Amino acid sequence: MKSKYFVYFTLIILSLCSCNNKNEVTIKGNISNMKDSVILAYGDLNEKNGDNIDTIKVHKNKFTYHVKIYKPTCIYLLFSGNLRCPIYISPGDGVKIKGKAPDYDLLKVKGGDKANKLLNNFKESIKDFHTDQHRVQTEAEKFIRTHKDSQASVFILDEYFVQSTILSIDKIRILTNLLQSPAVADPLIKQITTYLSQYSGLNIGNPAPMF
């Protein structure tokens, strides 16, 4: 009888471990020339909702980060210079990040959701002129018009238009209105539309809203 209880107990423990593993995501990075000893991760981390922040230790240009998620989401890695790398993941995924510092805007993400691959393709297309904002915006607009339903387009809209020093509210509004489901469900969309509504209510001479 005792052996039967032991078997049941073991099966329960294994089942719990299996459930935990299904929700865990492993992010491994190998970024040459890194000077940062710590980078930040923020997004829906572990069992929390909303923007939560965690730290990731870097050792000899490499890092490994384990996080539990319970639905498809986007986690951002924040590097020095306020440069972001979005990672689109689902429970149980494993992703690898490669690239070199300080070109964090060109980091490639292998694995995870389809948006990662689309962003990799975009980064590859701008790698020879990624510091030229005008040329990058031209490519960014082409990408958004081609991939209206992708979360990758939402990030590109925010990164290369909303956050750009070359600001065109009309262009941001036009590109935002082009986006379709499921891209429009991205939390960044709410921030962008709020920003646009605040900007449209400005009078001449008033400062632009911070975003």
Short mmCIF file of C-alpha atoms in Angstrom, two decimals:
data_model
loop_
_atom_site.label_atom_id
_atom_site.label_comp_id
_atom_site.label_asym_id
_atom_site.label_seq_id
_atom_site.Cartn_x
_atom_site.Cartn_y
_atom_site.Cartn_z
CA MET A 1 0.00 0.00 0.00
CA LYS A 2 2.83 2.38 0.92
CA SER A 3 4.49 1.80 -2.44
CA LYS A 4 1.22 2.69 -4.19
CA TYR A 5 1.00 6.02 -2.29
CA PHE A 6 4.63 6.69 -3.14
CA VAL A 7 3.89 6.18 -6.85
CA TYR A 8 0.89 8.53 -6.68
CA PHE A 9 2.95 11.15 -4.81
CA THR A 10 5.75 10.89 -7.38
CA LEU A 11 3.32 11.31 -10.27
CA ILE A 12 1.84 14.43 -8.66
CA ILE A 13 5.30 15.96 -8.18
CA LEU A 14 6.27 15.17 -11.76
CA SER A 15 3.03 16.68 -13.01
CA LEU A 16 3.66 19.90 -11.09
CA CYS A 17 7.22 20.09 -12.42
CA SER A 18 5.95 19.52 -15.94
CA CYS A 19 3.45 22.37 -15.61
CA ASN A 20 6.17 24.70 -14.35
CA ASN A 21 8.47 23.78 -17.23
CA LYS A 22 5.72 24.45 -19.76
CA ASN A 23 5.44 28.01 -18.50
CA GLU A 24 9.15 28.73 -18.23
CA VAL A 25 11.01 30.60 -20.95
CA THR A 26 14.78 30.55 -21.24
CA ILE A 27 16.54 33.49 -22.88
CA LYS A 28 20.24 33.10 -23.64
CA GLY A 29 22.40 35.90 -24.94
CA ASN A 30 25.84 36.11 -26.48
CA ILE A 31 26.72 39.72 -27.31
CA SER A 32 30.33 40.54 -28.08
CA ASN A 33 32.04 43.70 -26.79
CA MET A 34 29.51 44.18 -23.99
CA LYS A 35 30.61 46.52 -21.21
CA ASP A 36 27.41 46.20 -19.23
CA SER A 37 27.54 43.89 -16.22
CA VAL A 38 23.76 44.07 -15.80
CA ILE A 39 20.90 44.54 -18.24
CA LEU A 40 17.22 45.04 -17.47
CA ALA A 41 14.21 42.98 -18.49
CA TYR A 42 10.72 44.40 -18.32
CA GLY A 43 7.23 43.27 -19.30
CA ASP A 44 4.80 40.64 -18.00
CA LEU A 45 7.35 38.80 -15.87
CA ASN A 46 6.52 35.69 -13.86
CA GLU A 47 2.96 35.76 -12.47
CA LYS A 48 2.63 39.53 -12.52
CA ASN A 49 0.72 41.61 -15.03
CA GLY A 50 1.89 44.86 -16.53
CA ASP A 51 5.38 46.30 -16.77
CA ASN A 52 7.61 44.66 -14.19
CA ILE A 53 11.38 45.04 -14.07
CA ASP A 54 14.03 42.40 -13.42
CA THR A 55 17.82 42.39 -13.65
CA ILE A 56 20.00 40.01 -15.65
CA LYS A 57 23.67 39.54 -14.82
CA VAL A 58 26.12 39.46 -17.71
CA HIS A 59 29.34 37.45 -17.49
CA LYS A 60 31.93 37.56 -20.26
CA ASN A 61 29.42 38.82 -22.84
CA LYS A 62 26.92 36.05 -22.03
CA PHE A 63 23.76 35.80 -19.97
CA THR A 64 20.95 33.36 -19.25
CA TYR A 65 17.55 34.43 -18.02
CA HIS A 66 14.68 32.20 -16.88
CA VAL A 67 11.19 33.63 -16.57
CA LYS A 68 7.70 32.19 -16.22
CA ILE A 69 4.92 33.48 -18.44
CA TYR A 70 1.34 32.28 -18.84
CA LYS A 71 0.37 33.74 -22.19
CA PRO A 72 2.10 35.01 -25.36
CA THR A 73 3.79 38.28 -24.52
CA CYS A 74 6.69 40.58 -25.27
CA ILE A 75 9.64 41.04 -22.93
CA TYR A 76 12.02 43.93 -23.53
CA LEU A 77 15.71 43.88 -22.76
CA LEU A 78 17.05 47.32 -21.96
CA PHE A 79 20.72 48.06 -22.62
CA SER A 80 22.91 51.08 -21.97
CA GLY A 81 21.90 54.08 -24.01
CA ASN A 82 18.21 53.18 -23.49
CA LEU A 83 18.33 50.80 -26.45
CA ARG A 84 15.61 48.14 -26.43
CA CYS A 85 15.43 44.64 -27.81
CA PRO A 86 11.90 43.18 -27.87
CA ILE A 87 11.49 39.42 -27.52
CA TYR A 88 8.14 37.92 -28.53
CA ILE A 89 7.57 34.66 -26.69
CA SER A 90 5.01 32.07 -25.66
CA PRO A 91 5.08 29.74 -22.62
CA GLY A 92 7.76 27.05 -22.96
CA ASP A 93 9.83 28.87 -25.60
CA GLY A 94 13.59 29.05 -25.67
CA VAL A 95 15.30 31.92 -27.46
CA LYS A 96 18.87 32.94 -28.23
CA ILE A 97 20.12 36.47 -28.78
CA LYS A 98 23.25 37.28 -30.74
CA GLY A 99 24.97 40.43 -31.87
CA LYS A 100 27.61 42.92 -30.82
CA ALA A 101 27.73 46.04 -28.71
CA PRO A 102 27.04 48.89 -29.06
CA ASP A 103 24.76 47.96 -32.00
CA TYR A 104 21.97 46.73 -29.74
CA ASP A 105 19.39 47.89 -32.26
CA LEU A 106 20.64 45.14 -34.61
CA LEU A 107 20.51 42.21 -32.18
CA LYS A 108 19.03 39.04 -33.68
CA VAL A 109 16.55 36.88 -31.76
CA LYS A 110 16.35 33.20 -32.70
CA GLY A 111 13.27 31.26 -31.63
CA GLY A 112 10.05 32.46 -30.02
CA ASP A 113 7.15 33.91 -31.99
CA LYS A 114 7.06 34.88 -35.67
CA ALA A 115 7.49 38.58 -34.89
CA ASN A 116 11.09 37.90 -33.86
CA LYS A 117 11.96 36.58 -37.31
CA LEU A 118 10.26 39.53 -39.00
CA LEU A 119 12.24 41.95 -36.84
CA ASN A 120 15.44 40.08 -37.65
CA ASN A 121 14.71 40.55 -41.35
CA PHE A 122 14.09 44.26 -40.84
CA LYS A 123 17.31 44.70 -38.87
CA GLU A 124 19.21 42.91 -41.62
CA SER A 125 17.75 45.31 -44.20
CA ILE A 126 18.96 48.42 -42.32
CA LYS A 127 22.29 47.19 -40.93
CA ASP A 128 24.37 49.22 -43.42
CA PHE A 129 22.65 52.51 -42.56
CA HIS A 130 20.97 51.97 -39.17
CA THR A 131 22.30 55.29 -37.83
CA ASP A 132 20.70 57.26 -40.70
CA GLN A 133 17.24 58.10 -39.34
CA HIS A 134 15.79 59.26 -42.65
CA ARG A 135 16.73 56.06 -44.50
CA VAL A 136 15.66 53.88 -41.59
CA GLN A 137 12.25 55.57 -41.47
CA THR A 138 11.78 54.89 -45.18
CA GLU A 139 12.46 51.18 -44.65
CA ALA A 140 10.37 51.17 -41.47
CA GLU A 141 7.34 52.55 -43.30
CA LYS A 142 7.70 49.91 -46.01
CA PHE A 143 7.83 47.21 -43.36
CA ILE A 144 4.74 48.45 -41.52
CA ARG A 145 2.72 48.72 -44.73
CA THR A 146 3.71 45.15 -45.63
CA HIS A 147 3.14 43.62 -42.18
CA LYS A 148 0.08 45.47 -40.88
CA ASP A 149 -0.98 42.61 -38.57
CA SER A 150 2.39 41.97 -36.88
CA GLN A 151 3.47 43.11 -33.43
CA ALA A 152 6.87 43.72 -35.00
CA SER A 153 5.29 46.64 -36.87
CA VAL A 154 4.05 48.15 -33.61
CA PHE A 155 7.56 48.12 -32.16
CA ILE A 156 9.04 49.57 -35.35
CA LEU A 157 6.40 52.31 -35.36
CA ASP A 158 7.22 53.22 -31.77
CA GLU A 159 11.00 52.85 -32.06
CA TYR A 160 11.61 54.63 -35.36
CA PHE A 161 8.80 57.19 -35.45
CA VAL A 162 7.38 57.93 -32.00
CA GLN A 163 10.78 57.86 -30.27
CA SER A 164 12.64 59.47 -33.16
CA THR A 165 14.02 63.00 -33.11
CA ILE A 166 12.55 63.32 -36.62
CA LEU A 167 8.96 63.61 -35.47
CA SER A 168 5.97 63.55 -37.83
CA ILE A 169 2.65 63.30 -36.00
CA ASP A 170 0.72 62.92 -39.25
CA LYS A 171 2.93 60.02 -40.32
CA ILE A 172 2.56 58.32 -36.94
CA ARG A 173 -1.23 58.69 -37.12
CA ILE A 174 -1.40 57.31 -40.68
CA LEU A 175 0.77 54.28 -39.86
CA THR A 176 -1.10 53.61 -36.62
CA ASN A 177 -4.41 53.58 -38.49
CA LEU A 178 -3.01 51.04 -40.96
CA LEU A 179 -2.40 48.41 -38.28
CA GLN A 180 -4.72 45.44 -38.07
CA SER A 181 -5.51 42.61 -35.65
CA PRO A 182 -3.70 41.08 -33.83
CA ALA A 183 -1.14 43.92 -33.91
CA VAL A 184 -3.68 46.43 -32.57
CA ALA A 185 -3.91 44.41 -29.32
CA ASP A 186 -0.27 45.19 -28.50
CA PRO A 187 -0.05 47.30 -25.30
CA LEU A 188 2.20 49.77 -27.13
CA ILE A 189 -0.75 50.76 -29.32
CA LYS A 190 -2.59 52.19 -26.32
CA GLN A 191 0.45 54.29 -25.45
CA ILE A 192 0.82 55.52 -29.01
CA THR A 193 -2.85 56.45 -29.40
CA THR A 194 -2.79 58.23 -26.03
CA TYR A 195 0.26 60.15 -27.19
CA LEU A 196 -1.47 61.13 -30.43
CA SER A 197 -4.59 62.33 -28.61
CA GLN A 198 -2.48 64.44 -26.25
CA TYR A 199 -0.52 65.88 -29.15
CA SER A 200 -3.64 66.80 -31.13
CA GLY A 201 -4.91 68.84 -28.19
CA LEU A 202 -1.85 71.07 -28.00
CA ASN A 203 -1.94 74.75 -28.70
CA ILE A 204 0.91 76.45 -30.56
CA GLY A 205 3.73 77.27 -28.18
CA ASN A 206 2.93 74.49 -25.69
CA PRO A 207 5.53 71.76 -25.08
CA ALA A 208 5.00 68.34 -26.66
CA PRO A 209 3.93 65.53 -24.30
CA MET A 210 6.61 63.28 -22.86
CA PHE A 211 6.44 59.66 -24.01
#
